[in-house]
C-alpha positions as protocol buffer text, in pm:
chain_id: "A"
residue {
  index: 1
  type: MET
  ca { x: 7497 y: -15023 z: -16681 }
}
residue {
  index: 2
  type: MET
  ca { x: 7190 y: -14881 z: -16507 }
}
residue {
  index: 3
  type: SER
  ca { x: 7091 y: -15237 z: -16416 }
}
residue {
  index: 4
  type: VAL
  ca { x: 7437 y: -15312 z: -16278 }
}
residue {
  index: 5
  type: LEU
  ca { x: 7449 y: -14994 z: -16069 }
}
residue {
  index: 6
  type: ALA
  ca { x: 7099 y: -15049 z: -15934 }
}
residue {
  index: 7
  type: ASP
  ca { x: 7180 y: -15410 z: -15849 }
}
residue {
  index: 8
  type: LEU
  ca { x: 7491 y: -15302 z: -15658 }
}
residue {
  index: 9
  type: ALA
  ca { x: 7290 y: -15036 z: -15477 }
}
residue {
  index: 10
  type: LEU
  ca { x: 7033 y: -15296 z: -15372 }
}
residue {
  index: 11
  type: GLU
  ca { x: 7308 y: -15519 z: -15236 }
}
residue {
  index: 12
  type: VAL
  ca { x: 7465 y: -15237 z: -15034 }
}
residue {
  index: 13
  type: GLU
  ca { x: 7135 y: -15114 z: -14889 }
}
residue {
  index: 14
  type: ALA
  ca { x: 7027 y: -15465 z: -14796 }
}
residue {
  index: 15
  type: ALA
  ca { x: 7359 y: -15535 z: -14622 }
}
residue {
  index: 16
  type: THR
  ca { x: 7329 y: -15206 z: -14434 }
}
residue {
  index: 17
  type: ALA
  ca { x: 6971 y: -15278 z: -14327 }
}
residue {
  index: 18
  type: LEU
  ca { x: 7069 y: -15627 z: -14214 }
}
residue {
  index: 19
  type: ALA
  ca { x: 7367 y: -15497 z: -14014 }
}
residue {
  index: 20
  type: LEU
  ca { x: 7159 y: -15230 z: -13843 }
}
residue {
  index: 21
  type: ARG
  ca { x: 6885 y: -15476 z: -13754 }
}
residue {
  index: 22
  type: LEU
  ca { x: 7145 y: -15707 z: -13609 }
}
residue {
  index: 23
  type: ALA
  ca { x: 7305 y: -15421 z: -13416 }
}
residue {
  index: 24
  type: ARG
  ca { x: 6970 y: -15351 z: -13251 }
}
residue {
  index: 25
  type: THR
  ca { x: 6973 y: -15699 z: -13099 }
}
residue {
  index: 26
  type: PHE
  ca { x: 7281 y: -15601 z: -12899 }
}
residue {
  index: 27
  type: GLU
  ca { x: 7144 y: -15277 z: -12754 }
}
residue {
  index: 28
  type: ALA
  ca { x: 7077 y: -15248 z: -12382 }
}
residue {
  index: 29
  type: SER
  ca { x: 6706 y: -15218 z: -12462 }
}
residue {
  index: 30
  type: ALA
  ca { x: 6700 y: -15538 z: -12669 }
}
residue {
  index: 31
  type: THR
  ca { x: 6417 y: -15778 z: -12593 }
}
residue {
  index: 32
  type: THR
  ca { x: 6460 y: -16143 z: -12503 }
}
residue {
  index: 33
  type: ALA
  ca { x: 6353 y: -16232 z: -12857 }
}
residue {
  index: 34
  type: ASP
  ca { x: 6612 y: -15994 z: -13000 }
}
residue {
  index: 35
  type: ARG
  ca { x: 6887 y: -16158 z: -12799 }
}
residue {
  index: 36
  type: ALA
  ca { x: 6775 y: -16500 z: -12917 }
}
residue {
  index: 37
  type: LEU
  ca { x: 6765 y: -16375 z: -13277 }
}
residue {
  index: 38
  type: ALA
  ca { x: 7123 y: -16249 z: -13244 }
}
residue {
  index: 39
  type: ARG
  ca { x: 7249 y: -16602 z: -13182 }
}
residue {
  index: 40
  type: LEU
  ca { x: 7133 y: -16714 z: -13525 }
}
residue {
  index: 41
  type: ALA
  ca { x: 7140 y: -16391 z: -13724 }
}
residue {
  index: 42
  type: THR
  ca { x: 7497 y: -16297 z: -13631 }
}
residue {
  index: 43
  type: PRO
  ca { x: 7677 y: -16589 z: -13801 }
}
residue {
  index: 44
  type: ALA
  ca { x: 7433 y: -16590 z: -14095 }
}
residue {
  index: 45
  type: ALA
  ca { x: 7478 y: -16218 z: -14163 }
}
residue {
  index: 46
  type: LYS
  ca { x: 7853 y: -16242 z: -14111 }
}
residue {
  index: 47
  type: TYR
  ca { x: 7876 y: -16526 z: -14362 }
}
residue {
  index: 48
  type: TRP
  ca { x: 7666 y: -16362 z: -14632 }
}
residue {
  index: 49
  type: VAL
  ca { x: 7801 y: -16008 z: -14613 }
}
residue {
  index: 50
  type: CYS
  ca { x: 8160 y: -16133 z: -14608 }
}
residue {
  index: 51
  type: LYS
  ca { x: 8093 y: -16349 z: -14914 }
}
residue {
  index: 52
  type: ARG
  ca { x: 7926 y: -16070 z: -15109 }
}
residue {
  index: 53
  type: ALA
  ca { x: 8178 y: -15795 z: -15028 }
}
residue {
  index: 54
  type: PRO
  ca { x: 8447 y: -15912 z: -15276 }
}
residue {
  index: 55
  type: MET
  ca { x: 8185 y: -15947 z: -15550 }
}
residue {
  index: 56
  type: VAL
  ca { x: 8055 y: -15596 z: -15489 }
}
residue {
  index: 57
  type: ALA
  ca { x: 8408 y: -15454 z: -15494 }
}
residue {
  index: 58
  type: LEU
  ca { x: 8492 y: -15646 z: -15812 }
}
residue {
  index: 59
  type: GLU
  ca { x: 8182 y: -15528 z: -15994 }
}
residue {
  index: 60
  type: ALA
  ca { x: 8245 y: -15170 z: -15883 }
}
residue {
  index: 61
  type: MET
  ca { x: 8599 y: -15190 z: -16024 }
}
residue {
  index: 62
  type: GLU
  ca { x: 8464 y: -15319 z: -16353 }
}
residue {
  index: 63
  type: VAL
  ca { x: 8217 y: -15031 z: -16369 }
}
residue {
  index: 64
  type: LEU
  ca { x: 8508 y: -14786 z: -16355 }
}
residue {
  index: 65
  type: GLY
  ca { x: 8725 y: -14990 z: -16590 }
}
residue {
  index: 66
  type: GLY
  ca { x: 9095 y: -14908 z: -16587 }
}
residue {
  index: 67
  type: ASN
  ca { x: 9036 y: -14616 z: -16351 }
}
residue {
  index: 68
  type: GLY
  ca { x: 8901 y: -14861 z: -16096 }
}
residue {
  index: 69
  type: TYR
  ca { x: 9201 y: -15093 z: -16132 }
}
residue {
  index: 70
  type: VAL
  ca { x: 9492 y: -14853 z: -16092 }
}
residue {
  index: 71
  type: GLU
  ca { x: 9617 y: -14767 z: -15744 }
}
residue {
  index: 72
  type: GLU
  ca { x: 9504 y: -14404 z: -15764 }
}
residue {
  index: 73
  type: SER
  ca { x: 9158 y: -14540 z: -15684 }
}
residue {
  index: 74
  type: PRO
  ca { x: 9074 y: -14691 z: -15341 }
}
residue {
  index: 75
  type: LEU
  ca { x: 8898 y: -14984 z: -15510 }
}
residue {
  index: 76
  type: PRO
  ca { x: 9206 y: -15203 z: -15568 }
}
residue {
  index: 77
  type: ARG
  ca { x: 9285 y: -15193 z: -15196 }
}
residue {
  index: 78
  type: LEU
  ca { x: 8923 y: -15261 z: -15104 }
}
residue {
  index: 79
  type: TYR
  ca { x: 8914 y: -15554 z: -15345 }
}
residue {
  index: 80
  type: ARG
  ca { x: 9239 y: -15702 z: -15214 }
}
residue {
  index: 81
  type: GLU
  ca { x: 9132 y: -15669 z: -14852 }
}
residue {
  index: 82
  type: ALA
  ca { x: 8767 y: -15775 z: -14887 }
}
residue {
  index: 83
  type: PRO
  ca { x: 8840 y: -16151 z: -14866 }
}
residue {
  index: 84
  type: VAL
  ca { x: 9013 y: -16108 z: -14529 }
}
residue {
  index: 85
  type: ASN
  ca { x: 8673 y: -16042 z: -14369 }
}
residue {
  index: 86
  type: SER
  ca { x: 8570 y: -16400 z: -14429 }
}
residue {
  index: 87
  type: ILE
  ca { x: 8909 y: -16527 z: -14313 }
}
residue {
  index: 88
  type: TRP
  ca { x: 8945 y: -16329 z: -13990 }
}
residue {
  index: 89
  type: GLU
  ca { x: 8580 y: -16372 z: -13893 }
}
residue {
  index: 90
  type: GLY
  ca { x: 8610 y: -16746 z: -13936 }
}
residue {
  index: 91
  type: SER
  ca { x: 8603 y: -16930 z: -14266 }
}
residue {
  index: 92
  type: GLY
  ca { x: 8267 y: -16963 z: -14438 }
}
residue {
  index: 93
  type: ASN
  ca { x: 8234 y: -17331 z: -14353 }
}
residue {
  index: 94
  type: VAL
  ca { x: 8303 y: -17273 z: -13984 }
}
residue {
  index: 95
  type: ILE
  ca { x: 8050 y: -16989 z: -13966 }
}
residue {
  index: 96
  type: CYS
  ca { x: 7785 y: -17201 z: -14139 }
}
residue {
  index: 97
  type: LEU
  ca { x: 7846 y: -17487 z: -13899 }
}
residue {
  index: 98
  type: ASP
  ca { x: 7780 y: -17236 z: -13622 }
}
residue {
  index: 99
  type: VAL
  ca { x: 7448 y: -17149 z: -13788 }
}
residue {
  index: 100
  type: MET
  ca { x: 7352 y: -17516 z: -13794 }
}
residue {
  index: 101
  type: ARG
  ca { x: 7462 y: -17559 z: -13432 }
}
residue {
  index: 102
  type: ALA
  ca { x: 7240 y: -17270 z: -13326 }
}
residue {
  index: 103
  type: VAL
  ca { x: 6942 y: -17419 z: -13512 }
}
residue {
  index: 104
  type: ARG
  ca { x: 6986 y: -17756 z: -13344 }
}
residue {
  index: 105
  type: ARG
  ca { x: 7069 y: -17643 z: -12992 }
}
residue {
  index: 106
  type: GLU
  ca { x: 6881 y: -17317 z: -12944 }
}
residue {
  index: 107
  type: PRO
  ca { x: 6513 y: -17343 z: -13041 }
}
residue {
  index: 108
  type: ALA
  ca { x: 6450 y: -16993 z: -12904 }
}
residue {
  index: 109
  type: ALA
  ca { x: 6676 y: -16856 z: -13178 }
}
residue {
  index: 110
  type: VAL
  ca { x: 6474 y: -17035 z: -13447 }
}
residue {
  index: 111
  type: ASP
  ca { x: 6148 y: -16913 z: -13294 }
}
residue {
  index: 112
  type: ALA
  ca { x: 6281 y: -16556 z: -13290 }
}
residue {
  index: 113
  type: LEU
  ca { x: 6387 y: -16579 z: -13654 }
}
residue {
  index: 114
  type: LEU
  ca { x: 6050 y: -16710 z: -13767 }
}
residue {
  index: 115
  type: ALA
  ca { x: 5870 y: -16447 z: -13558 }
}
residue {
  index: 116
  type: GLU
  ca { x: 6081 y: -16177 z: -13723 }
}
residue {
  index: 117
  type: LEU
  ca { x: 5976 y: -16302 z: -14066 }
}
residue {
  index: 118
  type: ASP
  ca { x: 5614 y: -16345 z: -13958 }
}
residue {
  index: 119
  type: ASP
  ca { x: 5607 y: -15978 z: -13857 }
}
residue {
  index: 120
  type: ALA
  ca { x: 5677 y: -15889 z: -14219 }
}
residue {
  index: 121
  type: ARG
  ca { x: 5424 y: -16135 z: -14361 }
}
residue {
  index: 122
  type: GLY
  ca { x: 5202 y: -15994 z: -14633 }
}
residue {
  index: 123
  type: ALA
  ca { x: 5437 y: -15715 z: -14736 }
}
residue {
  index: 124
  type: ASP
  ca { x: 5588 y: -15905 z: -15029 }
}
residue {
  index: 125
  type: ARG
  ca { x: 5491 y: -16237 z: -15186 }
}
residue {
  index: 126
  type: HIS
  ca { x: 5851 y: -16335 z: -15258 }
}
residue {
  index: 127
  type: LEU
  ca { x: 5946 y: -16275 z: -14896 }
}
residue {
  index: 128
  type: ASP
  ca { x: 5646 y: -16478 z: -14780 }
}
residue {
  index: 129
  type: ARG
  ca { x: 5742 y: -16771 z: -15002 }
}
residue {
  index: 130
  type: CYS
  ca { x: 6104 y: -16752 z: -14894 }
}
residue {
  index: 131
  type: ALA
  ca { x: 5999 y: -16750 z: -14529 }
}
residue {
  index: 132
  type: GLU
  ca { x: 5786 y: -17061 z: -14581 }
}
residue {
  index: 133
  type: ALA
  ca { x: 6069 y: -17238 z: -14764 }
}
residue {
  index: 134
  type: LEU
  ca { x: 6307 y: -17144 z: -14486 }
}
residue {
  index: 135
  type: ARG
  ca { x: 6062 y: -17268 z: -14222 }
}
residue {
  index: 136
  type: ALA
  ca { x: 6051 y: -17606 z: -14396 }
}
residue {
  index: 137
  type: GLU
  ca { x: 6429 y: -17614 z: -14431 }
}
residue {
  index: 138
  type: LEU
  ca { x: 6474 y: -17547 z: -14060 }
}
residue {
  index: 139
  type: ALA
  ca { x: 6220 y: -17811 z: -13963 }
}
residue {
  index: 140
  type: GLY
  ca { x: 6384 y: -18075 z: -14179 }
}
residue {
  index: 141
  type: LEU
  ca { x: 6747 y: -17988 z: -14105 }
}
residue {
  index: 142
  type: GLY
  ca { x: 6952 y: -18306 z: -14103 }
}
residue {
  index: 143
  type: ASP
  ca { x: 7311 y: -18385 z: -14023 }
}
residue {
  index: 144
  type: ASP
  ca { x: 7449 y: -18302 z: -14368 }
}
residue {
  index: 145
  type: ALA
  ca { x: 7701 y: -18023 z: -14306 }
}
residue {
  index: 146
  type: ALA
  ca { x: 7697 y: -17938 z: -14677 }
}
residue {
  index: 147
  type: SER
  ca { x: 7356 y: -17774 z: -14633 }
}
residue {
  index: 148
  type: GLY
  ca { x: 7503 y: -17515 z: -14397 }
}
residue {
  index: 149
  type: ARG
  ca { x: 7587 y: -17261 z: -14665 }
}
residue {
  index: 150
  type: ARG
  ca { x: 7243 y: -17280 z: -14823 }
}
residue {
  index: 151
  type: LEU
  ca { x: 7083 y: -17233 z: -14484 }
}
residue {
  index: 152
  type: ALA
  ca { x: 7304 y: -16940 z: -14378 }
}
residue {
  index: 153
  type: GLN
  ca { x: 7247 y: -16766 z: -14711 }
}
residue {
  index: 154
  type: ALA
  ca { x: 6870 y: -16809 z: -14695 }
}
residue {
  index: 155
  type: ILE
  ca { x: 6854 y: -16676 z: -14338 }
}
residue {
  index: 156
  type: ALA
  ca { x: 7058 y: -16367 z: -14424 }
}
residue {
  index: 157
  type: LEU
  ca { x: 6859 y: -16294 z: -14741 }
}
residue {
  index: 158
  type: ALA
  ca { x: 6525 y: -16338 z: -14566 }
}
residue {
  index: 159
  type: LEU
  ca { x: 6623 y: -16114 z: -14274 }
}
residue {
  index: 160
  type: ALA
  ca { x: 6753 y: -15848 z: -14513 }
}
residue {
  index: 161
  type: GLY
  ca { x: 6430 y: -15865 z: -14712 }
}
residue {
  index: 162
  type: ALA
  ca { x: 6224 y: -15831 z: -14394 }
}
residue {
  index: 163
  type: ALA
  ca { x: 6428 y: -15527 z: -14288 }
}
residue {
  index: 164
  type: LEU
  ca { x: 6385 y: -15362 z: -14627 }
}
residue {
  index: 165
  type: VAL
  ca { x: 6009 y: -15408 z: -14649 }
}
residue {
  index: 166
  type: ARG
  ca { x: 5984 y: -15236 z: -14310 }
}
residue {
  index: 167
  type: HIS
  ca { x: 6224 y: -14948 z: -14360 }
}
residue {
  index: 168
  type: ALA
  ca { x: 6311 y: -14896 z: -14727 }
}
residue {
  index: 169
  type: PRO
  ca { x: 6099 y: -14737 z: -15002 }
}
residue {
  index: 170
  type: PRO
  ca { x: 5883 y: -14988 z: -15191 }
}
residue {
  index: 171
  type: PHE
  ca { x: 6089 y: -14951 z: -15509 }
}
residue {
  index: 172
  type: VAL
  ca { x: 6393 y: -15077 z: -15318 }
}
residue {
  index: 173
  type: ALA
  ca { x: 6224 y: -15349 z: -15113 }
}
residue {
  index: 174
  type: ASP
  ca { x: 6021 y: -15481 z: -15406 }
}
residue {
  index: 175
  type: ALA
  ca { x: 6325 y: -15500 z: -15635 }
}
residue {
  index: 176
  type: TYR
  ca { x: 6535 y: -15673 z: -15370 }
}
residue {
  index: 177
  type: CYS
  ca { x: 6273 y: -15932 z: -15283 }
}
residue {
  index: 178
  type: ALA
  ca { x: 6190 y: -16002 z: -15647 }
}
residue {
  index: 179
  type: THR
  ca { x: 6554 y: -16061 z: -15740 }
}
residue {
  index: 180
  type: ARG
  ca { x: 6697 y: -16217 z: -15422 }
}
residue {
  index: 181
  type: LEU
  ca { x: 6406 y: -16405 z: -15269 }
}
residue {
  index: 182
  type: HIS
  ca { x: 6260 y: -16568 z: -15576 }
}
residue {
  index: 183
  type: ALA
  ca { x: 6222 y: -16942 z: -15521 }
}
residue {
  index: 184
  type: ASP
  ca { x: 6519 y: -17020 z: -15747 }
}
residue {
  index: 185
  type: MET
  ca { x: 6738 y: -16746 z: -15599 }
}
residue {
  index: 186
  type: ALA
  ca { x: 6712 y: -16747 z: -15219 }
}
residue {
  index: 187
  type: PHE
  ca { x: 6888 y: -17082 z: -15203 }
}
residue {
  index: 188
  type: GLY
  ca { x: 7104 y: -17020 z: -15511 }
}
residue {
  index: 189
  type: GLY
  ca { x: 7288 y: -16720 z: -15649 }
}
residue {
  index: 190
  type: ALA
  ca { x: 7337 y: -16493 z: -15950 }
}
residue {
  index: 191
  type: ALA
  ca { x: 7564 y: -16229 z: -16097 }
}
residue {
  index: 192
  type: PHE
  ca { x: 7497 y: -15858 z: -16067 }
}
residue {
  index: 193
  type: GLY
  ca { x: 7317 y: -15676 z: -16346 }
}
residue {
  index: 194
  type: VAL
  ca { x: 7042 y: -15928 z: -16416 }
}
residue {
  index: 195
  type: LEU
  ca { x: 6753 y: -15722 z: -16282 }
}
residue {
  index: 196
  type: PRO
  ca { x: 6428 y: -15783 z: -16471 }
}
residue {
  index: 197
  type: ALA
  ca { x: 6298 y: -15514 z: -16705 }
}
residue {
  index: 198
  type: SER
  ca { x: 6016 y: -15438 z: -16459 }
}
residue {
  index: 199
  type: VAL
  ca { x: 6266 y: -15291 z: -16209 }
}
residue {
  index: 200
  type: ASP
  ca { x: 6307 y: -14914 z: -16241 }
}
residue {
  index: 201
  type: ALA
  ca { x: 6681 y: -14870 z: -16192 }
}
residue {
  index: 202
  type: ALA
  ca { x: 6690 y: -14489 z: -16190 }
}
residue {
  index: 203
  type: PRO
  ca { x: 6539 y: -14421 z: -15844 }
}
residue {
  index: 204
  type: ILE
  ca { x: 6749 y: -14695 z: -15688 }
}
residue {
  index: 205
  type: ILE
  ca { x: 7068 y: -14542 z: -15827 }
}
residue {
  index: 206
  type: ALA
  ca { x: 6960 y: -14193 z: -15729 }
}
residue {
  index: 207
  type: ARG
  ca { x: 6887 y: -14307 z: -15373 }
}
residue {
  index: 208
  type: SER
  ca { x: 7225 y: -14478 z: -15338 }
}
residue {
  index: 209
  type: SER
  ca { x: 7409 y: -14168 z: -15461 }
}
residue {
  index: 210
  type: GLY
  ca { x: 7224 y: -13937 z: -15222 }
}
residue {
  index: 211
  type: ARG
  ca { x: 7025 y: -13758 z: -15490 }
}
């Protein structure tokens, strides 16, 4: 259970860090690079966070068991309504096609994304490898629309990892990058609660609960 709770906490903090980094690109003081980054990061972040929200709500319900299922808890409503994010914001496929369109038509957006990841280079080996894999993926992007989801997911994960290594404690950033940006994970997926034994779950849980 400690592993599950810590994994959920990592997901929530990463989504928050990603959203706040994206919000900064829309501020009046945003740089030209920030505005270019927004064009690519917005649909990628929207896609990934909307896809993960129902899974987070589901796992949280399971943690509480029957108490999380009955209507006295807010979780059933959150779980029912979580999928509407992906529907109202545009279906996942449409959003991912927008990511691919931005890559093809707006090279400044790609340059801004890679610069953002380069700024975090050296902070975490998993993030560095993910950034290099993403760079190669972007350079070799073809016309196969089916690759859109993989690309959007990888962009969102890499940006979240970069935000965490800059602003989160090492025990959070290291755990996130090791479990989300591993070569087999950044372009794939996994269930919650599969953190490796090397991850210390206690401080992650304590941080997420405000202790």
